[in-house]
Short mmCIF file of C-alpha atoms in Angstrom, two decimals:
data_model
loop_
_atom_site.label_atom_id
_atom_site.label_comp_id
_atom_site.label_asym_id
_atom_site.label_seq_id
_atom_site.Cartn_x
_atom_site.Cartn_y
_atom_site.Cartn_z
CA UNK A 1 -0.68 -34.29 -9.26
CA UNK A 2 1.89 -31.68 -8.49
CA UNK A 3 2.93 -29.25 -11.22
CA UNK A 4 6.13 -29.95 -12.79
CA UNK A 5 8.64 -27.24 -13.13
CA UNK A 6 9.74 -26.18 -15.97
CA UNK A 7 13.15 -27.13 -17.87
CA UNK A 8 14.07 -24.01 -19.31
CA UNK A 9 15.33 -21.15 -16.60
CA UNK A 10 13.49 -18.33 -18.26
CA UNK A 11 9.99 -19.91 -17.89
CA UNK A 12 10.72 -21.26 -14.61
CA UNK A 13 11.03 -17.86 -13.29
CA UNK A 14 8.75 -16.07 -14.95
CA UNK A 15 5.99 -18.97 -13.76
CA UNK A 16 7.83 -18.49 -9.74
CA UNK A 17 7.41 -14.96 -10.04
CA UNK A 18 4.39 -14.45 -12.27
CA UNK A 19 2.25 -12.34 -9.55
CA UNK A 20 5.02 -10.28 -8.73
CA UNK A 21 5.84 -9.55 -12.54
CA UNK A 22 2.32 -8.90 -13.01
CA UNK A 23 1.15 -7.02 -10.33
CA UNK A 24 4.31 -4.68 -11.36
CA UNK A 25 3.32 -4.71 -14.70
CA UNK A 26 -0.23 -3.51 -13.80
CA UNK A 27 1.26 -0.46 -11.71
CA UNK A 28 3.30 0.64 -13.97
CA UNK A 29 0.77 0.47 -17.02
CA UNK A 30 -1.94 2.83 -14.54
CA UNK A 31 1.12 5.33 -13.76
CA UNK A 32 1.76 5.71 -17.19
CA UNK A 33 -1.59 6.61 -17.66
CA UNK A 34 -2.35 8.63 -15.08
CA UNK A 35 0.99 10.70 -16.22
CA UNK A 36 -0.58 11.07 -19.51
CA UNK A 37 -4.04 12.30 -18.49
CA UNK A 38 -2.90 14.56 -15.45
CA UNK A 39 -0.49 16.07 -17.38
CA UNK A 40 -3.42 17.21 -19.80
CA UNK A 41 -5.74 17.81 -16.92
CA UNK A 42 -3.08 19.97 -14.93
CA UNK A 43 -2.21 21.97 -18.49
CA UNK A 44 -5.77 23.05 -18.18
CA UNK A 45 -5.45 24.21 -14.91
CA UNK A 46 -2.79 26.12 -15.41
CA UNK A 47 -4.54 27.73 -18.48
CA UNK A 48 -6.77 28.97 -16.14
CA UNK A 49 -4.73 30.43 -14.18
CA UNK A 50 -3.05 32.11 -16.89
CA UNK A 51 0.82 30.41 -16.79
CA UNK A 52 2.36 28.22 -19.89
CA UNK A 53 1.77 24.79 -19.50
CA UNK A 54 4.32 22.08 -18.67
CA UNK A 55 6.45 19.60 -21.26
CA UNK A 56 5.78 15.69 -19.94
CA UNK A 57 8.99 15.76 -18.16
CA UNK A 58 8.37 18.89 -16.26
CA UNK A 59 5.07 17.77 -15.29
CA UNK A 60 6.06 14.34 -14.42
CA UNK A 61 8.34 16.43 -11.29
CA UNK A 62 5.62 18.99 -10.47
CA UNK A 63 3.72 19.06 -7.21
CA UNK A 64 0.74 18.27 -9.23
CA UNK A 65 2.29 14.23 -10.11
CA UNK A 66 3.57 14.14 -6.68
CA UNK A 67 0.71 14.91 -4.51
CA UNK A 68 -1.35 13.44 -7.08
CA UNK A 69 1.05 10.07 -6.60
CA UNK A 70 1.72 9.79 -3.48
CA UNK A 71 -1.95 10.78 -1.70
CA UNK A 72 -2.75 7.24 -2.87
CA UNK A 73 0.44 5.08 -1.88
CA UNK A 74 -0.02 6.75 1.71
CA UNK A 75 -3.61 5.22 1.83
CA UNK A 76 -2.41 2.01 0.41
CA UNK A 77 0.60 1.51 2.82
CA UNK A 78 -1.19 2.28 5.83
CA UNK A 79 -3.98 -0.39 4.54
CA UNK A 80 -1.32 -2.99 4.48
CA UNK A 81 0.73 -1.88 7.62
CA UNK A 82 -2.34 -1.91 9.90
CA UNK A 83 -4.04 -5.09 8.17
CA UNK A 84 -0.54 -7.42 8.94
CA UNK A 85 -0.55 -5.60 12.30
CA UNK A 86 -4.56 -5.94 13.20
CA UNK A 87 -4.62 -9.58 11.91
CA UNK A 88 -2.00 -10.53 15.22
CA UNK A 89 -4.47 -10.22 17.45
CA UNK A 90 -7.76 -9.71 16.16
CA UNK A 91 -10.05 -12.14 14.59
CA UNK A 92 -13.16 -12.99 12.60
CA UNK A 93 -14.73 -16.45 12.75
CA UNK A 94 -15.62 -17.54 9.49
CA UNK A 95 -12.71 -14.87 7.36
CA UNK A 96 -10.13 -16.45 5.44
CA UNK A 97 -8.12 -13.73 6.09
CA UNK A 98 -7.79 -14.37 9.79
CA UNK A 99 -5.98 -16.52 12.06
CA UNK A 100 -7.92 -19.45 13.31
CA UNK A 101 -10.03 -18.48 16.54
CA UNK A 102 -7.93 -20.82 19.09
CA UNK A 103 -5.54 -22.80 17.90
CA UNK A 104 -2.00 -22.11 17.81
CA UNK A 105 -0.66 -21.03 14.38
CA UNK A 106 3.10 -21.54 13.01
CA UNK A 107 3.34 -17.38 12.60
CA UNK A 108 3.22 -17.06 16.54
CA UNK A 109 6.16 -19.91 17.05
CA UNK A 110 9.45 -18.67 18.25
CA UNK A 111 11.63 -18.84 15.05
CA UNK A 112 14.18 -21.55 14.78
CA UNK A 113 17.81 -20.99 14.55
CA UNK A 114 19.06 -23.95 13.81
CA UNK A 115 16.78 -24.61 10.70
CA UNK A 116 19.17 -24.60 7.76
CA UNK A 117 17.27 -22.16 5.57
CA UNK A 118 16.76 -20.30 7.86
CA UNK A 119 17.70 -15.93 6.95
CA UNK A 120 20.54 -14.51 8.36
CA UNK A 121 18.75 -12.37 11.35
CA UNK A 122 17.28 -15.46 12.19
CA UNK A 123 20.97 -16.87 12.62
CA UNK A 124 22.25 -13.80 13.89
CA UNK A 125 19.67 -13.54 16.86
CA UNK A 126 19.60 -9.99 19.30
CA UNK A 127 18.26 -6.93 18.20
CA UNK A 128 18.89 -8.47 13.98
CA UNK A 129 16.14 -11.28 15.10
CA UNK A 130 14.15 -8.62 16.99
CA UNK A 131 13.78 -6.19 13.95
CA UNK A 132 13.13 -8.86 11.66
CA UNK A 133 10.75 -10.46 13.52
CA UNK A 134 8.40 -6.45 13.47
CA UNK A 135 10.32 -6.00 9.45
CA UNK A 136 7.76 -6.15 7.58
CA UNK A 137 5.18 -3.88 9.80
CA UNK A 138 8.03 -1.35 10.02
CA UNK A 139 8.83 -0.72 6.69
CA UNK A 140 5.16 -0.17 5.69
CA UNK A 141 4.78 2.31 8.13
CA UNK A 142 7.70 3.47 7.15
CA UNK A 143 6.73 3.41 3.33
CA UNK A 144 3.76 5.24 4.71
CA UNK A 145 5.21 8.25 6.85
CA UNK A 146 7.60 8.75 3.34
CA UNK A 147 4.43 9.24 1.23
CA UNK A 148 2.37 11.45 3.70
CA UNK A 149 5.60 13.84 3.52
CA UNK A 150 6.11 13.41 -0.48
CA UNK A 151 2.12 13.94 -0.95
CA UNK A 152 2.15 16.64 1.18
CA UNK A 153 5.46 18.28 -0.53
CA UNK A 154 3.25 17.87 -3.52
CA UNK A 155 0.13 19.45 -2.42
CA UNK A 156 2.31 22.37 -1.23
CA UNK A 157 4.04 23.27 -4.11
CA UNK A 158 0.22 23.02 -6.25
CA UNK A 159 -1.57 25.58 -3.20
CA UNK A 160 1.49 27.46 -3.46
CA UNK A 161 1.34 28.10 -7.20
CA UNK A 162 -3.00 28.98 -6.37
CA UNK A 163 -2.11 31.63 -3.80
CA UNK A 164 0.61 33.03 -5.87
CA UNK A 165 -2.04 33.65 -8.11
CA UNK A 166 -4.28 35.35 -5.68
CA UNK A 167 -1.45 37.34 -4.09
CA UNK A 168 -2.13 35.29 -0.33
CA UNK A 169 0.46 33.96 1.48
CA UNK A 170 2.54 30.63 0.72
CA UNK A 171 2.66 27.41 3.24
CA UNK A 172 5.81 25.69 3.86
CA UNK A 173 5.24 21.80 3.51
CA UNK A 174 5.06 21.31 7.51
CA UNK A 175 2.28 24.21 7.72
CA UNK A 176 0.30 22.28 4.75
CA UNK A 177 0.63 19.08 6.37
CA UNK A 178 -2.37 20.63 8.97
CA UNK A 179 -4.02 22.11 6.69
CA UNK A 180 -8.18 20.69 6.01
CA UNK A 181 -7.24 20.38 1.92
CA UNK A 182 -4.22 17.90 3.23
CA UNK A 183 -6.75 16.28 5.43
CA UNK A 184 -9.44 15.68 3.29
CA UNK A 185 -7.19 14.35 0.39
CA UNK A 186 -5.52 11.93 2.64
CA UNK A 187 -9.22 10.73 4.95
CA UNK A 188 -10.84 9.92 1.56
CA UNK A 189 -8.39 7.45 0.56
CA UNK A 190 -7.46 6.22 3.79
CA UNK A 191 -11.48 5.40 4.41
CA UNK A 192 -11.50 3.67 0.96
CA UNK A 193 -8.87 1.47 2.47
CA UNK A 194 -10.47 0.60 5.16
CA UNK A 195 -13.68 -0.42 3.68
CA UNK A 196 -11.69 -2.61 1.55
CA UNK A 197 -10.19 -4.57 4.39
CA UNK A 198 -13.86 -4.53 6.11
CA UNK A 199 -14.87 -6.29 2.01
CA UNK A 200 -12.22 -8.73 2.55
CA UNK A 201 -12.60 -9.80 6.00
CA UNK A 202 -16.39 -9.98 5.88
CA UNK A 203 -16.82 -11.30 2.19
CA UNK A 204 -14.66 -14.05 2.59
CA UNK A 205 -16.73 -16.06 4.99
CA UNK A 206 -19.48 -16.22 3.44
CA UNK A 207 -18.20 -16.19 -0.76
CA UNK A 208 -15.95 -18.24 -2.30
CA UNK A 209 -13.37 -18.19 -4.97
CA UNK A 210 -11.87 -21.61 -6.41
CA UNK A 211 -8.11 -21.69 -6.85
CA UNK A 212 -7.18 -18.26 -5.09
CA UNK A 213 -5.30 -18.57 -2.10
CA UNK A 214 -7.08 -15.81 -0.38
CA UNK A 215 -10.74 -17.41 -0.09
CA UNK A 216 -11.12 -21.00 1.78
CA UNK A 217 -11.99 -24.04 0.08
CA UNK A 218 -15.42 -23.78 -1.79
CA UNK A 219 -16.92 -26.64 0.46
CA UNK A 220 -15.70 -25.07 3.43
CA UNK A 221 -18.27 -24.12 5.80
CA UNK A 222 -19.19 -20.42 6.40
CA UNK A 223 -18.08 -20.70 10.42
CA UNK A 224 -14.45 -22.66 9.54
CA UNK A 225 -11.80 -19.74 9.61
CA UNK A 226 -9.07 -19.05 8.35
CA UNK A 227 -7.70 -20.56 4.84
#
């Protein structure tokens, strides 16, 4: 039997939204944390190198927070962009997270203008439909090319502050972007990332989780794919 909604407003969307509100929740409960321990951790650092240490607020707008930030949301949004873009046209028998092997799929239909729910670019049609249709790909690469630049900003301003130190020349942000440090921060992650989509794909047709969306039905058989 079909769950009811609720009566009252509040409940209704906090039930419609719950994953959303949560998974928010959850990311702003780990930056909070990570704030509070890399600001202690960076403090020490700085110690070391014999400068005064920074109040909260300072620290939370130092290159340490930044690169420190946004070296992970690159990883992550090139994960997603490349997983929604991969999963057109590749596939793995068996995966719930792919496309079934042959048959035709309602995410490869030519949208419908004339369905009355339809959002506006779908209305609008041209180059409003044409965007819309690549959106969601484009703003995670997007989302991604803003983070490599804000982690490597970041990183900048942190080697800067080490070869002050040492009396050695300073990088601008473009000139750290090639640097090996950069490299290695950023190929760590982004490998992490793709061993997780590797997990995913591969776990998922042989394991099973009841009631979540992303596994297939627990008496599904290991070859059926897709969810």
């Amino acid at each position: 039997m079909p769950k009811q909604p609720s009566a009252s407003p509040v409940l209704r969307f906090l039930y419609e939204n719950s994953l959303l509100l949560v998974g928010t929740a959850l990311v702003l409960a780990a930056m909070v944390g990570q704030a509070l321990t890399g600001w202690h951790e960076y403090n020490g650092d700085l110690e070391e190198l014999g400068l005064l240490p920074l109040s909260l607020g300072q620290y939370l707008t130092s290159g340490h927070f930044l690169e420190a930030t946004f070296e992970n949301w690159e990883s992550e949004f090139l994960q997603m962009g490349l997983f929604v873009l991969l999963t057109i046209w590749l596939r793995q028998k068996g995966s719930s997270e792919s496309k079934k092997l042959y048959e035709e799929e309602a995410v490869d239909q030519e949208p419908d203008p004339s369905k009355p729910d339809a959002p506006g670019p779908v209305k609008w049609g041209g180059p409003w439909l044409w965007l819309y249709k690549k959106s969601l790909t484009i703003v995670f690469f997007l989302l991604f090319v803003g983070s490599v630049w804000l982690h490597a900003k970041g990183g900048a301003i942190v080697y800067n502050i080490e070869q002050q130190q040492h009396g050695k020349p300073q990088l601008t942000t473009v000139e750290y972007l090639v640097t090996s440090r950069f490299w290695f921060e950023s190929l760590q992650n982004w490998q992490s990332e793709f061993l997780s989509i590797v997990a995913i794909v591969g776990l998922s047709v042989f394991l099973r989780q009841h009631g979540s969306p992303q596994s297939k039905p627990v008496d599904a058989s290991h070859d059926e794919t897709g969810e």
